[in-house]
PDB file of C-alpha atoms in Angstrom:
ATOM      1  CA  MET A   1     -22.179  49.295 -11.768  1.00 37.00           C
ATOM      2  CA  GLU A   2     -24.164  48.799 -14.954  1.00 53.00           C
ATOM      3  CA  ASP A   3     -27.539  49.022 -13.203  1.00 62.00           C
ATOM      4  CA  ARG A   4     -26.924  52.486 -11.774  1.00 71.00           C
ATOM      5  CA  LEU A   5     -29.124  55.309 -13.017  1.00 77.00           C
ATOM      6  CA  ARG A   6     -27.507  58.407 -14.449  1.00 84.00           C
ATOM      7  CA  VAL A   7     -28.890  61.608 -12.891  1.00 90.00           C
ATOM      8  CA  GLU A   8     -28.463  65.134 -14.261  1.00 92.00           C
ATOM      9  CA  ILE A   9     -29.400  68.244 -12.247  1.00 94.00           C
ATOM     10  CA  VAL A  10     -29.959  71.564 -14.037  1.00 95.00           C
ATOM     11  CA  GLU A  11     -31.257  74.998 -13.085  1.00 95.00           C
ATOM     12  CA  ASP A  12     -33.439  75.895 -16.084  1.00 95.00           C
ATOM     13  CA  HIS A  13     -35.711  73.127 -17.283  1.00 95.00           C
ATOM     14  CA  ASN A  14     -34.791  73.519 -20.950  1.00 96.00           C
ATOM     15  CA  ASP A  15     -31.211  72.621 -20.010  1.00 97.00           C
ATOM     16  CA  VAL A  16     -32.521  69.065 -19.746  1.00 96.00           C
ATOM     17  CA  LEU A  17     -32.430  68.799 -23.538  1.00 97.00           C
ATOM     18  CA  PRO A  18     -28.631  69.181 -23.891  1.00 97.00           C
ATOM     19  CA  CYS A  19     -28.312  66.474 -21.220  1.00 96.00           C
ATOM     20  CA  ILE A  20     -30.534  64.190 -23.287  1.00 96.00           C
ATOM     21  CA  TYR A  21     -28.432  64.884 -26.375  1.00 97.00           C
ATOM     22  CA  LYS A  22     -25.251  64.068 -24.465  1.00 95.00           C
ATOM     23  CA  ALA A  23     -26.793  60.803 -23.276  1.00 95.00           C
ATOM     24  CA  ILE A  24     -27.686  59.951 -26.882  1.00 96.00           C
ATOM     25  CA  GLY A  25     -24.145  60.782 -27.990  1.00 95.00           C
ATOM     26  CA  ARG A  26     -22.707  58.498 -25.296  1.00 93.00           C
ATOM     27  CA  LYS A  27     -25.145  55.757 -26.370  1.00 93.00           C
ATOM     28  CA  LEU A  28     -26.711  55.668 -22.916  1.00 92.00           C
ATOM     29  CA  ILE A  29     -30.137  55.948 -24.554  1.00 93.00           C
ATOM     30  CA  PRO A  30     -31.205  55.288 -28.158  1.00 95.00           C
ATOM     31  CA  PHE A  31     -31.159  58.009 -30.797  1.00 96.00           C
ATOM     32  CA  GLU A  32     -34.926  57.774 -31.278  1.00 94.00           C
ATOM     33  CA  ASN A  33     -38.194  56.438 -29.876  1.00 92.00           C
ATOM     34  CA  ASN A  34     -37.613  57.314 -26.228  1.00 96.00           C
ATOM     35  CA  THR A  35     -40.455  57.926 -23.786  1.00 95.00           C
ATOM     36  CA  LEU A  36     -40.357  60.995 -21.544  1.00 96.00           C
ATOM     37  CA  ILE A  37     -42.020  60.682 -18.125  1.00 94.00           C
ATOM     38  CA  HIS A  38     -42.502  64.340 -17.274  1.00 96.00           C
ATOM     39  CA  PHE A  39     -43.297  65.315 -13.674  1.00 95.00           C
ATOM     40  CA  ASP A  40     -44.142  69.006 -13.712  1.00 97.00           C
ATOM     41  CA  SER A  41     -46.774  71.608 -12.878  1.00 97.00           C
ATOM     42  CA  HIS A  42     -46.442  72.764 -16.500  1.00 97.00           C
ATOM     43  CA  PRO A  43     -46.663  70.794 -19.768  1.00 97.00           C
ATOM     44  CA  ASP A  44     -43.591  72.515 -21.333  1.00 97.00           C
ATOM     45  CA  MET A  45     -45.059  71.579 -24.725  1.00 98.00           C
ATOM     46  CA  LEU A  46     -45.202  74.895 -26.544  1.00 97.00           C
ATOM     47  CA  ILE A  47     -43.112  75.746 -29.621  1.00 97.00           C
ATOM     48  CA  PRO A  48     -40.382  78.417 -29.827  1.00 96.00           C
ATOM     49  CA  ASN A  49     -41.735  81.291 -31.927  1.00 91.00           C
ATOM     50  CA  ASP A  50     -38.467  81.962 -33.722  1.00 92.00           C
ATOM     51  CA  LEU A  51     -37.451  78.359 -34.391  1.00 97.00           C
ATOM     52  CA  ASN A  52     -37.843  77.030 -37.926  1.00 98.00           C
ATOM     53  CA  ALA A  53     -38.588  73.323 -38.112  1.00 98.00           C
ATOM     54  CA  ASP A  54     -35.430  72.642 -40.144  1.00 98.00           C
ATOM     55  CA  ASP A  55     -33.285  74.255 -37.435  1.00 97.00           C
ATOM     56  CA  VAL A  56     -34.265  71.550 -34.964  1.00 97.00           C
ATOM     57  CA  PHE A  57     -31.479  69.474 -36.509  1.00 96.00           C
ATOM     58  CA  ASP A  58     -28.830  72.088 -35.680  1.00 97.00           C
ATOM     59  CA  LYS A  59     -28.332  71.633 -31.968  1.00 95.00           C
ATOM     60  CA  ASP A  60     -26.638  75.000 -31.457  1.00 96.00           C
ATOM     61  CA  ILE A  61     -29.588  76.886 -32.966  1.00 97.00           C
ATOM     62  CA  LEU A  62     -32.025  74.612 -31.147  1.00 98.00           C
ATOM     63  CA  PHE A  63     -30.504  75.035 -27.692  1.00 98.00           C
ATOM     64  CA  ASP A  64     -30.376  78.797 -28.165  1.00 97.00           C
ATOM     65  CA  ALA A  65     -34.049  78.953 -29.200  1.00 97.00           C
ATOM     66  CA  ILE A  66     -35.708  76.851 -26.498  1.00 98.00           C
ATOM     67  CA  SER A  67     -36.826  77.982 -23.067  1.00 96.00           C
ATOM     68  CA  ILE A  68     -38.508  76.406 -20.079  1.00 96.00           C
ATOM     69  CA  GLU A  69     -41.965  76.205 -21.646  1.00 96.00           C
ATOM     70  CA  ASN A  70     -41.100  74.846 -25.101  1.00 97.00           C
ATOM     71  CA  TRP A  71     -38.308  72.256 -25.128  1.00 98.00           C
ATOM     72  CA  ILE A  72     -40.256  68.996 -25.467  1.00 98.00           C
ATOM     73  CA  LEU A  73     -41.945  69.301 -28.880  1.00 98.00           C
ATOM     74  CA  PRO A  74     -38.692  70.125 -30.734  1.00 98.00           C
ATOM     75  CA  ALA A  75     -37.212  66.908 -29.311  1.00 98.00           C
ATOM     76  CA  ILE A  76     -40.244  65.012 -30.576  1.00 98.00           C
ATOM     77  CA  TYR A  77     -39.935  66.537 -34.044  1.00 98.00           C
ATOM     78  CA  ALA A  78     -36.229  65.638 -34.069  1.00 97.00           C
ATOM     79  CA  GLY A  79     -37.270  62.024 -33.457  1.00 96.00           C
ATOM     80  CA  HIS A  80     -35.568  61.559 -30.097  1.00 97.00           C
ATOM     81  CA  LEU A  81     -38.865  61.303 -28.207  1.00 97.00           C
ATOM     82  CA  SER A  82     -41.869  59.382 -29.489  1.00 96.00           C
ATOM     83  CA  SER A  83     -44.042  59.354 -26.359  1.00 97.00           C
ATOM     84  CA  VAL A  84     -44.669  61.690 -23.435  1.00 97.00           C
ATOM     85  CA  ILE A  85     -46.373  60.836 -20.163  1.00 95.00           C
ATOM     86  CA  TRP A  86     -47.120  64.079 -18.323  1.00 97.00           C
ATOM     87  CA  ILE A  87     -47.742  63.502 -14.621  1.00 94.00           C
ATOM     88  CA  LYS A  88     -49.087  66.664 -13.049  1.00 95.00           C
ATOM     89  CA  PRO A  89     -50.144  67.815  -9.577  1.00 94.00           C
ATOM     90  CA  LYS A  90     -53.757  68.425  -8.646  1.00 93.00           C
ATOM     91  CA  TRP A  91     -53.503  72.185  -9.217  1.00 94.00           C
ATOM     92  CA  ALA A  92     -52.382  71.961 -12.864  1.00 95.00           C
ATOM     93  CA  TYR A  93     -55.341  72.357 -15.243  1.00 93.00           C
ATOM     94  CA  GLN A  94     -53.733  73.126 -18.608  1.00 94.00           C
ATOM     95  CA  MET A  95     -54.800  69.758 -20.029  1.00 95.00           C
ATOM     96  CA  SER A  96     -57.228  67.119 -18.796  1.00 94.00           C
ATOM     97  CA  ASP A  97     -56.242  63.591 -17.854  1.00 95.00           C
ATOM     98  CA  GLN A  98     -55.805  61.118 -20.686  1.00 94.00           C
ATOM     99  CA  TRP A  99     -54.889  57.780 -19.108  1.00 90.00           C
ATOM    100  CA  LEU A 100     -54.374  55.936 -22.382  1.00 91.00           C
ATOM    101  CA  TYR A 101     -51.969  57.032 -25.071  1.00 94.00           C
ATOM    102  CA  LYS A 102     -53.536  59.190 -27.750  1.00 96.00           C
ATOM    103  CA  THR A 103     -51.657  59.506 -31.030  1.00 97.00           C
ATOM    104  CA  HIS A 104     -51.095  62.918 -32.608  1.00 98.00           C
ATOM    105  CA  PHE A 105     -48.833  64.129 -35.399  1.00 98.00           C
ATOM    106  CA  ILE A 106     -46.047  66.687 -35.410  1.00 98.00           C
ATOM    107  CA  GLY A 107     -44.495  68.155 -38.533  1.00 98.00           C
ATOM    108  CA  LYS A 108     -43.247  71.148 -40.480  1.00 98.00           C
ATOM    109  CA  HIS A 109     -45.977  73.583 -41.416  1.00 98.00           C
ATOM    110  CA  ILE A 110     -45.783  73.956 -45.178  1.00 98.00           C
ATOM    111  CA  GLU A 111     -46.666  77.673 -45.236  1.00 96.00           C
ATOM    112  CA  SER A 112     -44.779  79.008 -42.186  1.00 97.00           C
ATOM    113  CA  GLY A 113     -41.920  76.510 -41.929  1.00 98.00           C
ATOM    114  CA  LYS A 114     -42.582  76.222 -38.182  1.00 98.00           C
ATOM    115  CA  ILE A 115     -43.271  73.131 -36.090  1.00 98.00           C
ATOM    116  CA  ARG A 116     -46.965  72.411 -35.640  1.00 98.00           C
ATOM    117  CA  VAL A 117     -49.040  69.602 -34.105  1.00 98.00           C
ATOM    118  CA  THR A 118     -52.420  68.104 -34.916  1.00 98.00           C
ATOM    119  CA  CYS A 119     -53.500  67.913 -31.272  1.00 97.00           C
ATOM    120  CA  LEU A 120     -56.827  69.701 -30.709  1.00 96.00           C
ATOM    121  CA  TYR A 121     -56.415  70.372 -26.994  1.00 96.00           C
ATOM    122  CA  ASN A 122     -57.106  74.003 -26.111  1.00 95.00           C
ATOM    123  CA  TYR A 123     -53.546  74.267 -24.795  1.00 96.00           C
ATOM    124  CA  PHE A 124     -52.239  73.923 -28.365  1.00 97.00           C
ATOM    125  CA  LEU A 125     -55.046  75.808 -30.118  1.00 97.00           C
ATOM    126  CA  SER A 126     -54.751  78.855 -27.876  1.00 96.00           C
ATOM    127  CA  GLU A 127     -50.990  79.097 -28.460  1.00 96.00           C
ATOM    128  CA  LEU A 128     -51.401  78.741 -32.247  1.00 97.00           C
ATOM    129  CA  CYS A 129     -49.412  75.500 -32.247  1.00 97.00           C
ATOM    130  CA  TYR A 130     -52.068  73.565 -34.191  1.00 98.00           C
ATOM    131  CA  ALA A 131     -52.221  72.750 -37.893  1.00 97.00           C
ATOM    132  CA  PRO A 132     -54.189  70.041 -39.727  1.00 97.00           C
ATOM    133  CA  LEU A 133     -52.246  67.050 -40.982  1.00 98.00           C
ATOM    134  CA  ASP A 134     -52.658  67.997 -44.647  1.00 97.00           C
ATOM    135  CA  GLU A 135     -50.754  71.253 -43.969  1.00 98.00           C
ATOM    136  CA  LEU A 136     -47.728  69.431 -42.551  1.00 98.00           C
ATOM    137  CA  GLU A 137     -44.738  67.830 -44.195  1.00 98.00           C
ATOM    138  CA  ASN A 138     -42.265  65.416 -42.627  1.00 97.00           C
ATOM    139  CA  ALA A 139     -45.097  64.558 -40.238  1.00 98.00           C
ATOM    140  CA  LYS A 140     -44.488  61.857 -37.669  1.00 97.00           C
ATOM    141  CA  PRO A 141     -46.730  60.370 -34.973  1.00 98.00           C
ATOM    142  CA  PHE A 142     -46.197  60.817 -31.264  1.00 97.00           C
ATOM    143  CA  LYS A 143     -48.158  59.608 -28.272  1.00 97.00           C
ATOM    144  CA  LEU A 144     -49.299  61.615 -25.273  1.00 98.00           C
ATOM    145  CA  ALA A 145     -50.806  60.466 -21.984  1.00 96.00           C
ATOM    146  CA  ILE A 146     -51.679  62.706 -19.030  1.00 97.00           C
ATOM    147  CA  PHE A 147     -52.177  61.812 -15.379  1.00 94.00           C
ATOM    148  CA  THR A 148     -52.974  63.816 -12.288  1.00 93.00           C
ATOM    149  CA  VAL A 149     -50.659  62.342  -9.685  1.00 89.00           C
ATOM    150  CA  ASP A 150     -53.382  60.973  -7.398  1.00 86.00           C
ATOM    151  CA  LYS A 151     -54.838  59.045 -10.370  1.00 87.00           C
ATOM    152  CA  VAL A 152     -51.578  57.239 -11.158  1.00 83.00           C
ATOM    153  CA  THR A 153     -51.701  53.516 -10.456  1.00 80.00           C
ATOM    154  CA  ARG A 154     -49.473  50.641 -11.443  1.00 78.00           C
ATOM    155  CA  SER A 155     -52.236  49.093 -13.527  1.00 83.00           C
ATOM    156  CA  ARG A 156     -52.629  52.312 -15.542  1.00 87.00           C
ATOM    157  CA  MET A 157     -48.922  53.026 -15.960  1.00 85.00           C
ATOM    158  CA  MET A 158     -47.562  49.590 -16.765  1.00 84.00           C
ATOM    159  CA  PRO A 159     -49.241  49.188 -20.190  1.00 87.00           C
ATOM    160  CA  LEU A 160     -47.812  52.555 -21.261  1.00 89.00           C
ATOM    161  CA  LEU A 161     -44.294  51.790 -20.077  1.00 85.00           C
ATOM    162  CA  GLU A 162     -44.333  48.339 -21.649  1.00 86.00           C
ATOM    163  CA  GLU A 163     -44.812  49.922 -25.088  1.00 85.00           C
ATOM    164  CA  SER A 164     -41.282  51.330 -24.935  1.00 80.00           C
ATOM    165  CA  PRO A 165     -38.319  49.953 -22.988  1.00 80.00           C
ATOM    166  CA  ASN A 166     -36.460  53.273 -23.304  1.00 89.00           C
ATOM    167  CA  TYR A 167     -37.578  56.129 -21.113  1.00 88.00           C
ATOM    168  CA  ILE A 168     -36.323  59.270 -19.442  1.00 93.00           C
ATOM    169  CA  VAL A 169     -37.665  60.362 -16.049  1.00 92.00           C
ATOM    170  CA  ASP A 170     -37.818  64.151 -15.892  1.00 95.00           C
ATOM    171  CA  PHE A 171     -38.598  65.970 -12.626  1.00 93.00           C
ATOM    172  CA  ASP A 172     -39.246  69.669 -12.184  1.00 96.00           C
ATOM    173  CA  LEU A 173     -39.292  70.539  -8.485  1.00 95.00           C
ATOM    174  CA  ASP A 174     -42.250  72.842  -9.097  1.00 95.00           C
ATOM    175  CA  PHE A 175     -44.222  69.621  -9.400  1.00 95.00           C
ATOM    176  CA  PHE A 176     -44.388  69.730  -5.598  1.00 95.00           C
ATOM    177  CA  SER A 177     -44.989  73.450  -5.113  1.00 96.00           C
ATOM    178  CA  THR A 178     -45.215  76.230  -7.657  1.00 96.00           C
ATOM    179  CA  ARG A 179     -45.714  79.958  -7.929  1.00 96.00           C
ATOM    180  CA  ASN A 180     -47.210  82.037 -10.714  1.00 96.00           C
ATOM    181  CA  PRO A 181     -44.503  84.730 -10.959  1.00 95.00           C
ATOM    182  CA  PHE A 182     -46.899  87.346 -12.316  1.00 97.00           C
ATOM    183  CA  LYS A 183     -48.979  87.273  -9.119  1.00 96.00           C
ATOM    184  CA  SER A 184     -46.102  88.942  -7.290  1.00 95.00           C
ATOM    185  CA  ILE A 185     -45.620  91.577 -10.018  1.00 95.00           C
ATOM    186  CA  ILE A 186     -49.130  92.575 -11.112  1.00 96.00           C
ATOM    187  CA  ALA A 187     -52.022  93.509  -8.828  1.00 97.00           C
ATOM    188  CA  PRO A 188     -54.984  91.072  -8.753  1.00 96.00           C
ATOM    189  CA  GLU A 189     -57.396  93.592 -10.281  1.00 96.00           C
ATOM    190  CA  HIS A 190     -54.984  94.200 -13.157  1.00 96.00           C
ATOM    191  CA  LEU A 191     -54.437  90.466 -13.714  1.00 96.00           C
ATOM    192  CA  GLU A 192     -58.214  90.177 -13.976  1.00 96.00           C
ATOM    193  CA  ILE A 193     -58.224  92.753 -16.782  1.00 95.00           C
ATOM    194  CA  LEU A 194     -55.560  90.756 -18.591  1.00 96.00           C
ATOM    195  CA  ARG A 195     -57.582  87.580 -18.097  1.00 96.00           C
ATOM    196  CA  GLU A 196     -60.636  89.185 -19.686  1.00 94.00           C
ATOM    197  CA  LEU A 197     -58.625  90.493 -22.633  1.00 94.00           C
ATOM    198  CA  PHE A 198     -56.528  87.400 -23.320  1.00 95.00           C
ATOM    199  CA  THR A 199     -58.924  84.550 -22.478  1.00 94.00           C
ATOM    200  CA  PHE A 200     -59.166  82.038 -25.298  1.00 96.00           C
ATOM    201  CA  THR A 201     -62.529  81.171 -26.837  1.00 95.00           C
ATOM    202  CA  PRO A 202     -62.513  77.488 -27.863  1.00 95.00           C
ATOM    203  CA  PRO A 203     -63.968  76.449 -31.215  1.00 95.00           C
ATOM    204  CA  THR A 204     -67.729  76.020 -31.290  1.00 90.00           C
ATOM    205  CA  SER A 205     -67.208  72.983 -33.514  1.00 91.00           C
ATOM    206  CA  LEU A 206     -64.274  70.659 -34.174  1.00 91.00           C
ATOM    207  CA  ASP A 207     -65.023  70.495 -37.884  1.00 94.00           C
ATOM    208  CA  PRO A 208     -62.342  72.062 -40.115  1.00 94.00           C
ATOM    209  CA  ASN A 209     -64.190  75.371 -40.536  1.00 94.00           C
ATOM    210  CA  GLY A 210     -64.836  75.706 -36.817  1.00 95.00           C
ATOM    211  CA  ILE A 211     -61.174  75.090 -36.004  1.00 96.00           C
ATOM    212  CA  LYS A 212     -59.996  77.438 -38.768  1.00 95.00           C
ATOM    213  CA  ASN A 213     -62.233  80.237 -37.505  1.00 96.00           C
ATOM    214  CA  CYS A 214     -61.026  79.656 -33.961  1.00 96.00           C
ATOM    215  CA  ILE A 215     -57.363  79.874 -34.981  1.00 96.00           C
ATOM    216  CA  GLU A 216     -57.942  82.998 -37.079  1.00 96.00           C
ATOM    217  CA  ASN A 217     -59.809  84.714 -34.233  1.00 96.00           C
ATOM    218  CA  ARG A 218     -57.111  83.826 -31.717  1.00 97.00           C
ATOM    219  CA  ASN A 219     -54.377  85.016 -34.026  1.00 96.00           C
ATOM    220  CA  GLU A 220     -56.124  88.361 -34.505  1.00 95.00           C
ATOM    221  CA  GLN A 221     -56.805  88.677 -30.765  1.00 95.00           C
ATOM    222  CA  LEU A 222     -53.132  88.188 -29.873  1.00 95.00           C
ATOM    223  CA  ARG A 223     -51.953  90.377 -32.759  1.00 93.00           C
ATOM    224  CA  ALA A 224     -54.122  93.299 -31.633  1.00 91.00           C
ATOM    225  CA  LEU A 225     -53.044  92.936 -28.013  1.00 93.00           C
ATOM    226  CA  LYS A 226     -49.373  92.712 -28.924  1.00 92.00           C
ATOM    227  CA  GLU A 227     -49.646  95.753 -31.175  1.00 90.00           C
ATOM    228  CA  ALA A 228     -51.408  97.739 -28.452  1.00 89.00           C
ATOM    229  CA  LEU A 229     -49.006  96.739 -25.677  1.00 89.00           C
ATOM    230  CA  ILE A 230     -45.587  96.540 -27.278  1.00 88.00           C
ATOM    231  CA  GLY A 231     -46.120  97.835 -30.789  1.00 78.00           C
ATOM    232  CA  SER A 232     -47.211 101.198 -32.104  1.00 69.00           C
ATOM    233  CA  GLY A 233     -50.917 100.527 -31.936  1.00 60.00           C
ATOM    234  CA  CYS A 234     -53.370 103.315 -31.255  1.00 61.00           C
ATOM    235  CA  LEU A 235     -54.988 103.246 -27.810  1.00 66.00           C
ATOM    236  CA  ASP A 236     -57.900 105.500 -28.785  1.00 61.00           C
ATOM    237  CA  ASN A 237     -60.356 102.626 -28.928  1.00 74.00           C
ATOM    238  CA  ILE A 238     -62.173 100.166 -26.672  1.00 73.00           C
ATOM    239  CA  LEU A 239     -59.071  98.003 -26.272  1.00 80.00           C
ATOM    240  CA  GLY A 240     -57.028 101.054 -25.333  1.00 78.00           C
ATOM    241  CA  ASP A 241     -59.603 101.999 -22.707  1.00 85.00           C
ATOM    242  CA  ARG A 242     -59.290  98.564 -21.118  1.00 88.00           C
ATOM    243  CA  LEU A 243     -55.485  98.704 -21.132  1.00 88.00           C
ATOM    244  CA  ARG A 244     -55.144 102.266 -19.872  1.00 88.00           C
ATOM    245  CA  PRO A 245     -55.356 101.407 -16.117  1.00 91.00           C
ATOM    246  CA  LEU A 246     -52.535  98.879 -16.537  1.00 91.00           C
ATOM    247  CA  LEU A 247     -50.331 101.303 -18.411  1.00 88.00           C
ATOM    248  CA  ALA A 248     -51.043 104.057 -15.869  1.00 90.00           C
ATOM    249  CA  ALA A 249     -49.855 101.701 -13.110  1.00 94.00           C
ATOM    250  CA  GLY A 250     -46.378 101.745 -14.654  1.00 92.00           C
ATOM    251  CA  TYR A 251     -45.965  98.076 -15.527  1.00 94.00           C
ATOM    252  CA  ASP A 252     -43.453  97.089 -18.168  1.00 94.00           C
ATOM    253  CA  ARG A 253     -45.427  96.554 -21.374  1.00 92.00           C
ATOM    254  CA  ILE A 254     -43.641  93.352 -22.360  1.00 94.00           C
ATOM    255  CA  THR A 255     -44.333  91.950 -18.897  1.00 95.00           C
ATOM    256  CA  LEU A 256     -48.025  92.751 -19.354  1.00 95.00           C
ATOM    257  CA  PHE A 257     -48.124  90.931 -22.683  1.00 95.00           C
ATOM    258  CA  ASP A 258     -46.220  87.949 -21.301  1.00 95.00           C
ATOM    259  CA  ALA A 259     -48.556  87.782 -18.303  1.00 96.00           C
ATOM    260  CA  GLY A 260     -51.651  88.056 -20.470  1.00 95.00           C
ATOM    261  CA  SER A 261     -50.369  85.348 -22.793  1.00 94.00           C
ATOM    262  CA  THR A 262     -50.502  82.859 -19.915  1.00 94.00           C
ATOM    263  CA  PHE A 263     -54.311  83.036 -19.978  1.00 92.00           C
ATOM    264  CA  ASP A 264     -56.063  80.698 -22.363  1.00 88.00           C
ATOM    265  CA  ASP A 265     -58.943  78.751 -20.829  1.00 86.00           C
ATOM    266  CA  SER A 266     -56.851  78.282 -17.687  1.00 88.00           C
ATOM    267  CA  GLU A 267     -53.878  80.103 -16.175  1.00 91.00           C
ATOM    268  CA  LEU A 268     -50.434  79.352 -14.817  1.00 94.00           C
ATOM    269  CA  PRO A 269     -50.684  77.038 -11.813  1.00 96.00           C
ATOM    270  CA  HIS A 270     -50.089  78.641  -8.436  1.00 96.00           C
ATOM    271  CA  HIS A 271     -49.978  76.523  -5.296  1.00 96.00           C
ATOM    272  CA  LEU A 272     -47.606  76.958  -2.390  1.00 95.00           C
ATOM    273  CA  ALA A 273     -47.736  73.474  -0.921  1.00 94.00           C
ATOM    274  CA  SER A 274     -47.362  72.776   2.778  1.00 95.00           C
ATOM    275  CA  ALA A 275     -44.652  70.445   4.058  1.00 95.00           C
ATOM    276  CA  ASN A 276     -47.339  67.835   4.679  1.00 94.00           C
ATOM    277  CA  GLU A 277     -48.629  68.094   1.093  1.00 91.00           C
ATOM    278  CA  ILE A 278     -45.118  67.739  -0.311  1.00 92.00           C
ATOM    279  CA  GLN A 279     -44.493  64.664   1.826  1.00 91.00           C
ATOM    280  CA  GLN A 280     -47.754  63.108   0.674  1.00 87.00           C
ATOM    281  CA  MET A 281     -46.883  63.756  -2.973  1.00 86.00           C
ATOM    282  CA  PHE A 282     -43.482  62.140  -2.503  1.00 85.00           C
ATOM    283  CA  LEU A 283     -45.235  59.050  -1.209  1.00 83.00           C
ATOM    284  CA  GLU A 284     -47.670  58.992  -4.123  1.00 77.00           C
ATOM    285  CA  VAL A 285     -44.879  59.375  -6.662  1.00 82.00           C
ATOM    286  CA  PHE A 286     -42.502  56.788  -5.268  1.00 76.00           C
ATOM    287  CA  ARG A 287     -45.161  54.222  -4.474  1.00 71.00           C
ATOM    288  CA  ASN A 288     -46.976  54.373  -7.779  1.00 65.00           C
ATOM    289  CA  THR A 289     -44.611  55.523 -10.509  1.00 63.00           C
ATOM    290  CA  ILE A 290     -40.874  55.814 -10.017  1.00 57.00           C
ATOM    291  CA  PHE A 291     -40.282  52.243  -8.883  1.00 51.00           C
ATOM    292  CA  ILE A 292     -42.630  50.555 -11.357  1.00 55.00           C
ATOM    293  CA  LYS A 293     -39.806  49.544 -13.691  1.00 51.00           C
ATOM    294  CA  LEU A 294     -36.592  50.975 -12.236  1.00 48.00           C
TER     295      LEU A 294
END
């Protein structure tokens, strides 16, 4: 039947992208200007560190470079997605609600050759994904809207969906219940040390100098921590004193850096939902979003 919906089920969330590419190849969805409706406890909107912007157009390199936290922005830069609606549970705080589309730009950073965005949310600033528009080439606009699930209503969603007739509904099951994996690996008192060391300080001003200083400070903060934890950095300093209890506990150093990197001005969501909560969320989703246009 022509009105049936095609459903793909994958294990790792980044494996969604090859499914989208296959759907494009089979002409089930257009090559460009699709809207992604993203149900997830996590934004998944970071950028692969080792991916050059030009390599986005080589699908083999692209699929090898992406992981669960960074598969959406490469698809936007490639032109396949032009809008993202992130619908998040109540315990996800990485970005605040934005019920109307806000337009940002994504492009190739002229100096580094990497993908960068002009979005000034702390989520992007803290991960060094930001660059001003005048430092980008091949820049293209994209739209982003964000809803906490209990704030989704038909009247708020319909104007967004009517802007594009082509959309992909993407569900991560951790939307309903999610675990921060580092909480089961690292003791709470040691996670607190990592929080203090890695916490992101937002810019004091959104003028160009304030943003530039913020990015430079964050870059130096992460560089020093990476050098101390997994490089050859000297630990005979204040930073070394703070890290010494973690290293004495025998944790893997890369795990410590990865765990610390999840702290910006929030942390990875962690909420083990009850059966009743999951049932209530199902009702909220199917009443207010999934069946709006399907």
